[in-house]
Amino acid sequence: MKSLLKIFNKKESFSSFVKDKKVALVGPANYLNYFEFGKNIDKYDLVARINRGIELVDENNYSKIGSKTDILFNCLIEHEDNGGVIKIRELKKNKIKWICTTPESDFSGKSNSNKLSKEVKFLTFLKLKYFFNLHIFDYRKYNNLNKSIRCRSNTGFSAIFDLLECGAKEIFITGFSFYMDSFFEGYKKGCSRSEEKFAKDCFSSIRHAQKNQWEFLKTNKNNPRLRFDPVLSEILNKEKLNRDEFTEIIKLVKSKI
């Protein structure tokens, strides 16, 4: 698949597309319902969303999560529990320019090449490459990230460091809670589990250890190229990752805004 990227990619590399740009990376956390970050999100040069986050972009949610999408980070596993069904027409409608994903890795996050997961449909890959540009996080850098966090990173979490590696000038991270709360309503539509149960299961995941990822981002929180919304800032200032404290975090942030 890597060789096909060279054939199909149209004009520029992902690095040249992102380099020196200010990027808003929008996650699917439910707390976005309590605030109106949409206008601020849309002010960024580029807006990136994660997996099924593109399904949430409609006029009812613009004030909360913004209206535009330039980049979609998606695991490309077409199941409601994962990246959702890939709908080319919807992606084109949203004027997405780049589809980004991660290479195949084992349970621990070890990756040996830029090959995609065997669960990615080859026809889907070809369609995405025909209509868009496709970027795969370099497996060596992805592998190093997973070694650092001692687990397999979530798609959204790895997106932060992919954007940093590609030279983004600034990354505003919003809608990330490490599953301390539920998902934005509708994000897991069609799943057998409720969104709250799904989020609790993710919080307890061994494969995607949230505590490890949270601790690593804490060590990077003073990176001058990273900015965090008020809720995520409070989460990163906590001494422990405790789901029971999330309601108090929301109250605190609301009192300051």
PDB file of C-alpha atoms in Angstrom:
ATOM      1  CA  MET A   1       0.000   0.000   0.000  1.00  0.00           C
ATOM      2  CA  LYS A   2       2.878   2.368   0.694  1.00  0.00           C
ATOM      3  CA  SER A   3       3.955   2.360  -2.965  1.00  0.00           C
ATOM      4  CA  LEU A   4       0.406   3.142  -4.028  1.00  0.00           C
ATOM      5  CA  LEU A   5       0.482   6.278  -1.866  1.00  0.00           C
ATOM      6  CA  LYS A   6       3.231   7.678  -4.094  1.00  0.00           C
ATOM      7  CA  ILE A   7       1.130   7.000  -7.197  1.00  0.00           C
ATOM      8  CA  PHE A   8      -2.137   8.421  -5.926  1.00  0.00           C
ATOM      9  CA  ASN A   9      -1.170  11.350  -3.676  1.00  0.00           C
ATOM     10  CA  LYS A  10      -2.038  14.388  -5.697  1.00  0.00           C
ATOM     11  CA  LYS A  11      -0.013  17.542  -5.008  1.00  0.00           C
ATOM     12  CA  GLU A  12       1.845  17.689  -1.727  1.00  0.00           C
ATOM     13  CA  SER A  13       2.920  15.718   1.293  1.00  0.00           C
ATOM     14  CA  PHE A  14       0.971  15.854   4.518  1.00  0.00           C
ATOM     15  CA  SER A  15       3.947  17.554   6.167  1.00  0.00           C
ATOM     16  CA  SER A  16       3.924  20.379   3.612  1.00  0.00           C
ATOM     17  CA  PHE A  17       0.157  20.711   4.060  1.00  0.00           C
ATOM     18  CA  VAL A  18       0.434  21.024   7.852  1.00  0.00           C
ATOM     19  CA  LYS A  19       3.790  22.759   8.255  1.00  0.00           C
ATOM     20  CA  ASP A  20       3.587  26.165   9.963  1.00  0.00           C
ATOM     21  CA  LYS A  21      -0.209  25.955  10.180  1.00  0.00           C
ATOM     22  CA  LYS A  22      -2.333  26.430  13.275  1.00  0.00           C
ATOM     23  CA  VAL A  23      -4.490  23.332  13.712  1.00  0.00           C
ATOM     24  CA  ALA A  24      -7.542  22.661  15.886  1.00  0.00           C
ATOM     25  CA  LEU A  25      -7.785  18.969  16.793  1.00  0.00           C
ATOM     26  CA  VAL A  26     -11.343  18.168  17.875  1.00  0.00           C
ATOM     27  CA  GLY A  27     -12.057  15.065  19.927  1.00  0.00           C
ATOM     28  CA  PRO A  28     -15.435  13.470  20.731  1.00  0.00           C
ATOM     29  CA  ALA A  29     -15.743  14.160  24.474  1.00  0.00           C
ATOM     30  CA  ASN A  30     -19.235  14.891  25.760  1.00  0.00           C
ATOM     31  CA  TYR A  31     -18.130  18.010  27.671  1.00  0.00           C
ATOM     32  CA  LEU A  32     -18.115  19.943  24.396  1.00  0.00           C
ATOM     33  CA  ASN A  33     -21.901  20.098  24.799  1.00  0.00           C
ATOM     34  CA  TYR A  34     -21.456  22.446  27.772  1.00  0.00           C
ATOM     35  CA  PHE A  35     -19.455  25.092  25.927  1.00  0.00           C
ATOM     36  CA  GLU A  36     -19.409  27.024  22.684  1.00  0.00           C
ATOM     37  CA  PHE A  37     -15.924  26.527  21.297  1.00  0.00           C
ATOM     38  CA  GLY A  38     -17.143  26.356  17.694  1.00  0.00           C
ATOM     39  CA  LYS A  39     -16.186  29.857  16.542  1.00  0.00           C
ATOM     40  CA  ASN A  40     -12.733  29.531  18.034  1.00  0.00           C
ATOM     41  CA  ILE A  41     -12.251  26.141  16.358  1.00  0.00           C
ATOM     42  CA  ASP A  42     -13.217  27.517  12.946  1.00  0.00           C
ATOM     43  CA  LYS A  43     -10.672  30.362  13.268  1.00  0.00           C
ATOM     44  CA  TYR A  44      -7.793  27.911  12.951  1.00  0.00           C
ATOM     45  CA  ASP A  45      -6.011  27.441   9.635  1.00  0.00           C
ATOM     46  CA  LEU A  46      -6.928  23.764   9.658  1.00  0.00           C
ATOM     47  CA  VAL A  47      -9.462  21.708  11.613  1.00  0.00           C
ATOM     48  CA  ALA A  48      -8.881  18.003  12.255  1.00  0.00           C
ATOM     49  CA  ARG A  49     -11.416  15.538  13.602  1.00  0.00           C
ATOM     50  CA  ILE A  50     -11.227  11.950  14.797  1.00  0.00           C
ATOM     51  CA  ASN A  51     -12.924   8.768  13.535  1.00  0.00           C
ATOM     52  CA  ARG A  52     -16.693   9.316  13.605  1.00  0.00           C
ATOM     53  CA  GLY A  53     -16.360  12.964  14.617  1.00  0.00           C
ATOM     54  CA  ILE A  54     -17.212  13.992  11.066  1.00  0.00           C
ATOM     55  CA  GLU A  55     -20.715  12.570  11.616  1.00  0.00           C
ATOM     56  CA  LEU A  56     -21.357  15.184  14.322  1.00  0.00           C
ATOM     57  CA  VAL A  57     -20.730  18.204  12.091  1.00  0.00           C
ATOM     58  CA  ASP A  58     -24.093  19.747  11.365  1.00  0.00           C
ATOM     59  CA  GLU A  59     -25.733  23.121  11.976  1.00  0.00           C
ATOM     60  CA  ASN A  60     -27.117  21.986  15.332  1.00  0.00           C
ATOM     61  CA  ASN A  61     -23.564  21.489  16.620  1.00  0.00           C
ATOM     62  CA  TYR A  62     -21.616  24.260  14.869  1.00  0.00           C
ATOM     63  CA  SER A  63     -21.532  26.480  17.955  1.00  0.00           C
ATOM     64  CA  LYS A  64     -20.058  23.646  20.021  1.00  0.00           C
ATOM     65  CA  ILE A  65     -17.624  21.876  17.683  1.00  0.00           C
ATOM     66  CA  GLY A  66     -17.224  24.149  14.663  1.00  0.00           C
ATOM     67  CA  SER A  67     -18.357  23.756  11.078  1.00  0.00           C
ATOM     68  CA  LYS A  68     -15.318  22.898   8.980  1.00  0.00           C
ATOM     69  CA  THR A  69     -13.088  19.861   8.615  1.00  0.00           C
ATOM     70  CA  ASP A  70      -9.860  19.732   6.643  1.00  0.00           C
ATOM     71  CA  ILE A  71      -8.305  16.563   8.080  1.00  0.00           C
ATOM     72  CA  LEU A  72      -9.857  13.346   9.336  1.00  0.00           C
ATOM     73  CA  PHE A  73      -7.807  11.015  11.519  1.00  0.00           C
ATOM     74  CA  ASN A  74      -9.488   7.642  11.188  1.00  0.00           C
ATOM     75  CA  CYS A  75      -8.412   4.088  12.041  1.00  0.00           C
ATOM     76  CA  LEU A  76     -10.208   2.997   8.807  1.00  0.00           C
ATOM     77  CA  ILE A  77     -11.766  -0.026  10.513  1.00  0.00           C
ATOM     78  CA  GLU A  78     -15.359   0.246   9.294  1.00  0.00           C
ATOM     79  CA  HIS A  79     -17.361  -0.749  12.314  1.00  0.00           C
ATOM     80  CA  GLU A  80     -19.584   1.412  14.524  1.00  0.00           C
ATOM     81  CA  ASP A  81     -17.281   0.675  17.466  1.00  0.00           C
ATOM     82  CA  ASN A  82     -14.234   1.917  15.558  1.00  0.00           C
ATOM     83  CA  GLY A  83     -13.912   4.378  12.683  1.00  0.00           C
ATOM     84  CA  GLY A  84     -17.469   4.066  11.446  1.00  0.00           C
ATOM     85  CA  VAL A  85     -18.588   3.334   7.899  1.00  0.00           C
ATOM     86  CA  ILE A  86     -16.562   5.319   5.358  1.00  0.00           C
ATOM     87  CA  LYS A  87     -18.959   7.343   3.207  1.00  0.00           C
ATOM     88  CA  ILE A  88     -17.104   9.010   0.340  1.00  0.00           C
ATOM     89  CA  ARG A  89     -20.006  11.316  -0.510  1.00  0.00           C
ATOM     90  CA  GLU A  90     -20.150  12.650   3.051  1.00  0.00           C
ATOM     91  CA  LEU A  91     -16.393  13.170   3.194  1.00  0.00           C
ATOM     92  CA  LYS A  92     -16.486  15.105  -0.086  1.00  0.00           C
ATOM     93  CA  LYS A  93     -19.465  17.116   1.129  1.00  0.00           C
ATOM     94  CA  ASN A  94     -17.430  18.189   4.147  1.00  0.00           C
ATOM     95  CA  LYS A  95     -14.543  19.208   1.851  1.00  0.00           C
ATOM     96  CA  ILE A  96     -12.012  17.004   3.607  1.00  0.00           C
ATOM     97  CA  LYS A  97      -8.568  17.266   2.072  1.00  0.00           C
ATOM     98  CA  TRP A  98      -6.575  14.614   3.943  1.00  0.00           C
ATOM     99  CA  ILE A  99      -7.426  11.270   5.508  1.00  0.00           C
ATOM    100  CA  CYS A 100      -4.846  10.213   8.095  1.00  0.00           C
ATOM    101  CA  THR A 101      -4.398   6.882   9.796  1.00  0.00           C
ATOM    102  CA  THR A 102      -1.924   4.753  11.734  1.00  0.00           C
ATOM    103  CA  PRO A 103       0.008   1.663  10.619  1.00  0.00           C
ATOM    104  CA  GLU A 104      -0.737  -1.860  11.699  1.00  0.00           C
ATOM    105  CA  SER A 105       0.499  -2.709  15.187  1.00  0.00           C
ATOM    106  CA  ASP A 106       0.150  -5.475  17.718  1.00  0.00           C
ATOM    107  CA  PHE A 107      -1.782  -5.333  20.998  1.00  0.00           C
ATOM    108  CA  SER A 108       1.052  -3.480  22.722  1.00  0.00           C
ATOM    109  CA  GLY A 109       1.356  -0.939  19.920  1.00  0.00           C
ATOM    110  CA  LYS A 110       4.492  -2.311  18.282  1.00  0.00           C
ATOM    111  CA  SER A 111       4.594  -1.524  14.568  1.00  0.00           C
ATOM    112  CA  ASN A 112       7.096  -2.915  12.053  1.00  0.00           C
ATOM    113  CA  SER A 113       6.072  -1.265   8.789  1.00  0.00           C
ATOM    114  CA  ASN A 114       3.739   1.277   7.197  1.00  0.00           C
ATOM    115  CA  LYS A 115       1.297  -1.458   6.210  1.00  0.00           C
ATOM    116  CA  LEU A 116      -2.302  -0.826   7.222  1.00  0.00           C
ATOM    117  CA  SER A 117      -4.290  -3.103   9.479  1.00  0.00           C
ATOM    118  CA  LYS A 118      -5.612  -6.253   7.840  1.00  0.00           C
ATOM    119  CA  GLU A 119      -9.055  -5.059   8.938  1.00  0.00           C
ATOM    120  CA  VAL A 120      -8.896  -2.123   6.520  1.00  0.00           C
ATOM    121  CA  LYS A 121     -10.805  -2.914   3.327  1.00  0.00           C
ATOM    122  CA  PHE A 122      -8.594  -2.606   0.262  1.00  0.00           C
ATOM    123  CA  LEU A 123     -11.466  -1.176  -1.798  1.00  0.00           C
ATOM    124  CA  THR A 124     -11.979   1.512   0.829  1.00  0.00           C
ATOM    125  CA  PHE A 125      -8.278   2.318   0.652  1.00  0.00           C
ATOM    126  CA  LEU A 126      -8.449   2.711  -3.137  1.00  0.00           C
ATOM    127  CA  LYS A 127     -11.541   4.933  -2.954  1.00  0.00           C
ATOM    128  CA  LEU A 128      -9.939   7.189  -0.343  1.00  0.00           C
ATOM    129  CA  LYS A 129      -6.787   7.487  -2.415  1.00  0.00           C
ATOM    130  CA  TYR A 130      -8.761   8.337  -5.546  1.00  0.00           C
ATOM    131  CA  PHE A 131     -10.819  11.120  -3.991  1.00  0.00           C
ATOM    132  CA  PHE A 132      -8.483  12.402  -1.259  1.00  0.00           C
ATOM    133  CA  ASN A 133      -4.908  12.293  -0.042  1.00  0.00           C
ATOM    134  CA  LEU A 134      -4.008   9.583   2.451  1.00  0.00           C
ATOM    135  CA  HIS A 135      -1.305   9.878   5.095  1.00  0.00           C
ATOM    136  CA  ILE A 136       0.019   7.090   7.322  1.00  0.00           C
ATOM    137  CA  PHE A 137       1.812   8.075  10.531  1.00  0.00           C
ATOM    138  CA  ASP A 138       5.373   6.841   9.967  1.00  0.00           C
ATOM    139  CA  TYR A 139       5.617   3.494  11.707  1.00  0.00           C
ATOM    140  CA  ARG A 140       8.963   4.279  13.366  1.00  0.00           C
ATOM    141  CA  LYS A 141       7.622   7.441  14.980  1.00  0.00           C
ATOM    142  CA  TYR A 142       4.344   5.727  15.828  1.00  0.00           C
ATOM    143  CA  ASN A 143       6.275   2.864  17.383  1.00  0.00           C
ATOM    144  CA  ASN A 144       8.380   5.270  19.465  1.00  0.00           C
ATOM    145  CA  LEU A 145       5.245   6.996  20.723  1.00  0.00           C
ATOM    146  CA  ASN A 146       3.704   3.694  21.789  1.00  0.00           C
ATOM    147  CA  LYS A 147       6.935   2.691  23.514  1.00  0.00           C
ATOM    148  CA  SER A 148       6.873   5.958  25.437  1.00  0.00           C
ATOM    149  CA  ILE A 149       3.331   5.404  26.706  1.00  0.00           C
ATOM    150  CA  ARG A 150       3.759   1.637  27.176  1.00  0.00           C
ATOM    151  CA  CYS A 151       0.540   0.838  25.283  1.00  0.00           C
ATOM    152  CA  ARG A 152      -1.168   1.349  21.950  1.00  0.00           C
ATOM    153  CA  SER A 153      -2.199   4.984  21.554  1.00  0.00           C
ATOM    154  CA  ASN A 154      -5.733   5.981  20.634  1.00  0.00           C
ATOM    155  CA  THR A 155      -6.243   7.404  17.144  1.00  0.00           C
ATOM    156  CA  GLY A 156      -6.832  10.896  18.511  1.00  0.00           C
ATOM    157  CA  PHE A 157      -3.893  10.785  20.891  1.00  0.00           C
ATOM    158  CA  SER A 158      -1.476   9.678  18.173  1.00  0.00           C
ATOM    159  CA  ALA A 159      -2.842  12.488  15.969  1.00  0.00           C
ATOM    160  CA  ILE A 160      -1.375  15.065  18.368  1.00  0.00           C
ATOM    161  CA  PHE A 161       2.135  13.737  17.866  1.00  0.00           C
ATOM    162  CA  ASP A 162       1.699  13.095  14.164  1.00  0.00           C
ATOM    163  CA  LEU A 163       0.801  16.782  13.732  1.00  0.00           C
ATOM    164  CA  LEU A 164       3.781  17.819  15.845  1.00  0.00           C
ATOM    165  CA  GLU A 165       6.108  15.614  13.778  1.00  0.00           C
ATOM    166  CA  CYS A 166       4.718  17.152  10.582  1.00  0.00           C
ATOM    167  CA  GLY A 167       5.562  20.677  11.712  1.00  0.00           C
ATOM    168  CA  ALA A 168       2.254  22.200  12.796  1.00  0.00           C
ATOM    169  CA  LYS A 169       2.929  25.647  14.228  1.00  0.00           C
ATOM    170  CA  GLU A 170       0.261  25.309  16.911  1.00  0.00           C
ATOM    171  CA  ILE A 171      -2.217  22.602  17.887  1.00  0.00           C
ATOM    172  CA  PHE A 172      -5.335  23.501  19.864  1.00  0.00           C
ATOM    173  CA  ILE A 173      -6.626  20.314  21.469  1.00  0.00           C
ATOM    174  CA  THR A 174     -10.266  20.185  22.473  1.00  0.00           C
ATOM    175  CA  GLY A 175     -12.790  17.433  23.212  1.00  0.00           C
ATOM    176  CA  PHE A 176     -10.214  15.170  24.886  1.00  0.00           C
ATOM    177  CA  SER A 177     -11.089  13.825  28.332  1.00  0.00           C
ATOM    178  CA  PHE A 178      -9.300  10.460  28.418  1.00  0.00           C
ATOM    179  CA  TYR A 179     -12.836   9.079  28.751  1.00  0.00           C
ATOM    180  CA  MET A 180     -13.454  10.737  32.102  1.00  0.00           C
ATOM    181  CA  ASP A 181     -16.861  11.576  30.644  1.00  0.00           C
ATOM    182  CA  SER A 182     -19.022  10.060  27.904  1.00  0.00           C
ATOM    183  CA  PHE A 183     -18.978  10.686  24.158  1.00  0.00           C
ATOM    184  CA  PHE A 184     -20.583  13.618  22.393  1.00  0.00           C
ATOM    185  CA  GLU A 185     -24.143  12.442  21.770  1.00  0.00           C
ATOM    186  CA  GLY A 186     -24.400  10.506  18.517  1.00  0.00           C
ATOM    187  CA  TYR A 187     -20.705   9.709  18.200  1.00  0.00           C
ATOM    188  CA  LYS A 188     -21.274   6.009  18.855  1.00  0.00           C
ATOM    189  CA  LYS A 189     -24.660   5.759  17.179  1.00  0.00           C
ATOM    190  CA  GLY A 190     -25.463   2.182  16.198  1.00  0.00           C
ATOM    191  CA  CYS A 191     -23.203   0.521  18.761  1.00  0.00           C
ATOM    192  CA  SER A 192     -24.517  -2.272  20.963  1.00  0.00           C
ATOM    193  CA  ARG A 193     -23.278  -0.501  24.101  1.00  0.00           C
ATOM    194  CA  SER A 194     -24.618   2.816  25.356  1.00  0.00           C
ATOM    195  CA  GLU A 195     -22.207   5.714  24.873  1.00  0.00           C
ATOM    196  CA  GLU A 196     -21.715   5.977  28.631  1.00  0.00           C
ATOM    197  CA  LYS A 197     -20.944   2.247  28.982  1.00  0.00           C
ATOM    198  CA  PHE A 198     -18.646   2.463  25.971  1.00  0.00           C
ATOM    199  CA  ALA A 199     -16.725   5.368  27.504  1.00  0.00           C
ATOM    200  CA  LYS A 200     -16.355   3.555  30.829  1.00  0.00           C
ATOM    201  CA  ASP A 201     -14.969   0.526  29.025  1.00  0.00           C
ATOM    202  CA  CYS A 202     -12.504   2.748  27.160  1.00  0.00           C
ATOM    203  CA  PHE A 203     -11.419   4.358  30.416  1.00  0.00           C
ATOM    204  CA  SER A 204     -10.545   0.904  31.765  1.00  0.00           C
ATOM    205  CA  SER A 205      -8.889  -0.332  28.574  1.00  0.00           C
ATOM    206  CA  ILE A 206      -5.603  -2.203  28.890  1.00  0.00           C
ATOM    207  CA  ARG A 207      -4.706  -1.914  25.209  1.00  0.00           C
ATOM    208  CA  HIS A 208      -5.280   1.865  25.176  1.00  0.00           C
ATOM    209  CA  ALA A 209      -4.234   2.660  28.767  1.00  0.00           C
ATOM    210  CA  GLN A 210      -5.677   6.101  29.451  1.00  0.00           C
ATOM    211  CA  LYS A 211      -3.526   6.773  32.499  1.00  0.00           C
ATOM    212  CA  ASN A 212      -0.361   6.195  30.467  1.00  0.00           C
ATOM    213  CA  GLN A 213      -1.484   8.550  27.695  1.00  0.00           C
ATOM    214  CA  TRP A 214      -2.623  11.179  30.195  1.00  0.00           C
ATOM    215  CA  GLU A 215       0.705  11.048  32.033  1.00  0.00           C
ATOM    216  CA  PHE A 216       2.638  11.413  28.787  1.00  0.00           C
ATOM    217  CA  LEU A 217       0.604  14.421  27.669  1.00  0.00           C
ATOM    218  CA  LYS A 218       1.151  15.953  31.122  1.00  0.00           C
ATOM    219  CA  THR A 219       4.891  15.748  30.513  1.00  0.00           C
ATOM    220  CA  ASN A 220       4.352  17.600  27.227  1.00  0.00           C
ATOM    221  CA  LYS A 221       1.840  20.178  28.435  1.00  0.00           C
ATOM    222  CA  ASN A 222       4.422  22.963  28.457  1.00  0.00           C
ATOM    223  CA  ASN A 223       5.278  22.424  24.805  1.00  0.00           C
ATOM    224  CA  PRO A 224       4.822  25.943  23.324  1.00  0.00           C
ATOM    225  CA  ARG A 225       3.183  24.456  20.233  1.00  0.00           C
ATOM    226  CA  LEU A 226       0.375  22.823  22.223  1.00  0.00           C
ATOM    227  CA  ARG A 227      -2.713  24.616  23.501  1.00  0.00           C
ATOM    228  CA  PHE A 228      -5.550  23.033  25.450  1.00  0.00           C
ATOM    229  CA  ASP A 229      -9.151  23.984  26.026  1.00  0.00           C
ATOM    230  CA  PRO A 230     -10.011  24.907  29.651  1.00  0.00           C
ATOM    231  CA  VAL A 231     -11.418  21.459  30.514  1.00  0.00           C
ATOM    232  CA  LEU A 232      -8.432  19.546  29.186  1.00  0.00           C
ATOM    233  CA  SER A 233      -6.115  21.988  30.950  1.00  0.00           C
ATOM    234  CA  GLU A 234      -7.783  21.141  34.262  1.00  0.00           C
ATOM    235  CA  ILE A 235      -7.539  17.413  33.516  1.00  0.00           C
ATOM    236  CA  LEU A 236      -3.814  17.735  32.855  1.00  0.00           C
ATOM    237  CA  ASN A 237      -3.339  19.670  36.100  1.00  0.00           C
ATOM    238  CA  LYS A 238      -4.891  16.889  38.168  1.00  0.00           C
ATOM    239  CA  GLU A 239      -2.712  14.613  40.267  1.00  0.00           C
ATOM    240  CA  LYS A 240      -4.830  11.567  39.437  1.00  0.00           C
ATOM    241  CA  LEU A 241      -7.037  10.514  36.542  1.00  0.00           C
ATOM    242  CA  ASN A 242     -10.284   9.996  38.434  1.00  0.00           C
ATOM    243  CA  ARG A 243     -13.627   9.775  36.641  1.00  0.00           C
ATOM    244  CA  ASP A 244     -15.472  10.717  39.832  1.00  0.00           C
ATOM    245  CA  GLU A 245     -13.907  14.185  39.737  1.00  0.00           C
ATOM    246  CA  PHE A 246     -15.105  15.126  36.277  1.00  0.00           C
ATOM    247  CA  THR A 247     -18.315  16.861  37.356  1.00  0.00           C
ATOM    248  CA  GLU A 248     -16.272  19.131  39.619  1.00  0.00           C
ATOM    249  CA  ILE A 249     -13.934  19.951  36.728  1.00  0.00           C
ATOM    250  CA  ILE A 250     -16.876  21.088  34.597  1.00  0.00           C
ATOM    251  CA  LYS A 251     -18.248  23.222  37.440  1.00  0.00           C
ATOM    252  CA  LEU A 252     -14.845  24.808  37.962  1.00  0.00           C
ATOM    253  CA  VAL A 253     -14.385  25.642  34.288  1.00  0.00           C
ATOM    254  CA  LYS A 254     -17.897  27.070  33.999  1.00  0.00           C
ATOM    255  CA  SER A 255     -17.261  29.329  36.993  1.00  0.00           C
ATOM    256  CA  LYS A 256     -14.168  30.748  35.280  1.00  0.00           C
ATOM    257  CA  ILE A 257     -15.723  31.401  31.872  1.00  0.00           C
TER     258      ILE A 257
END
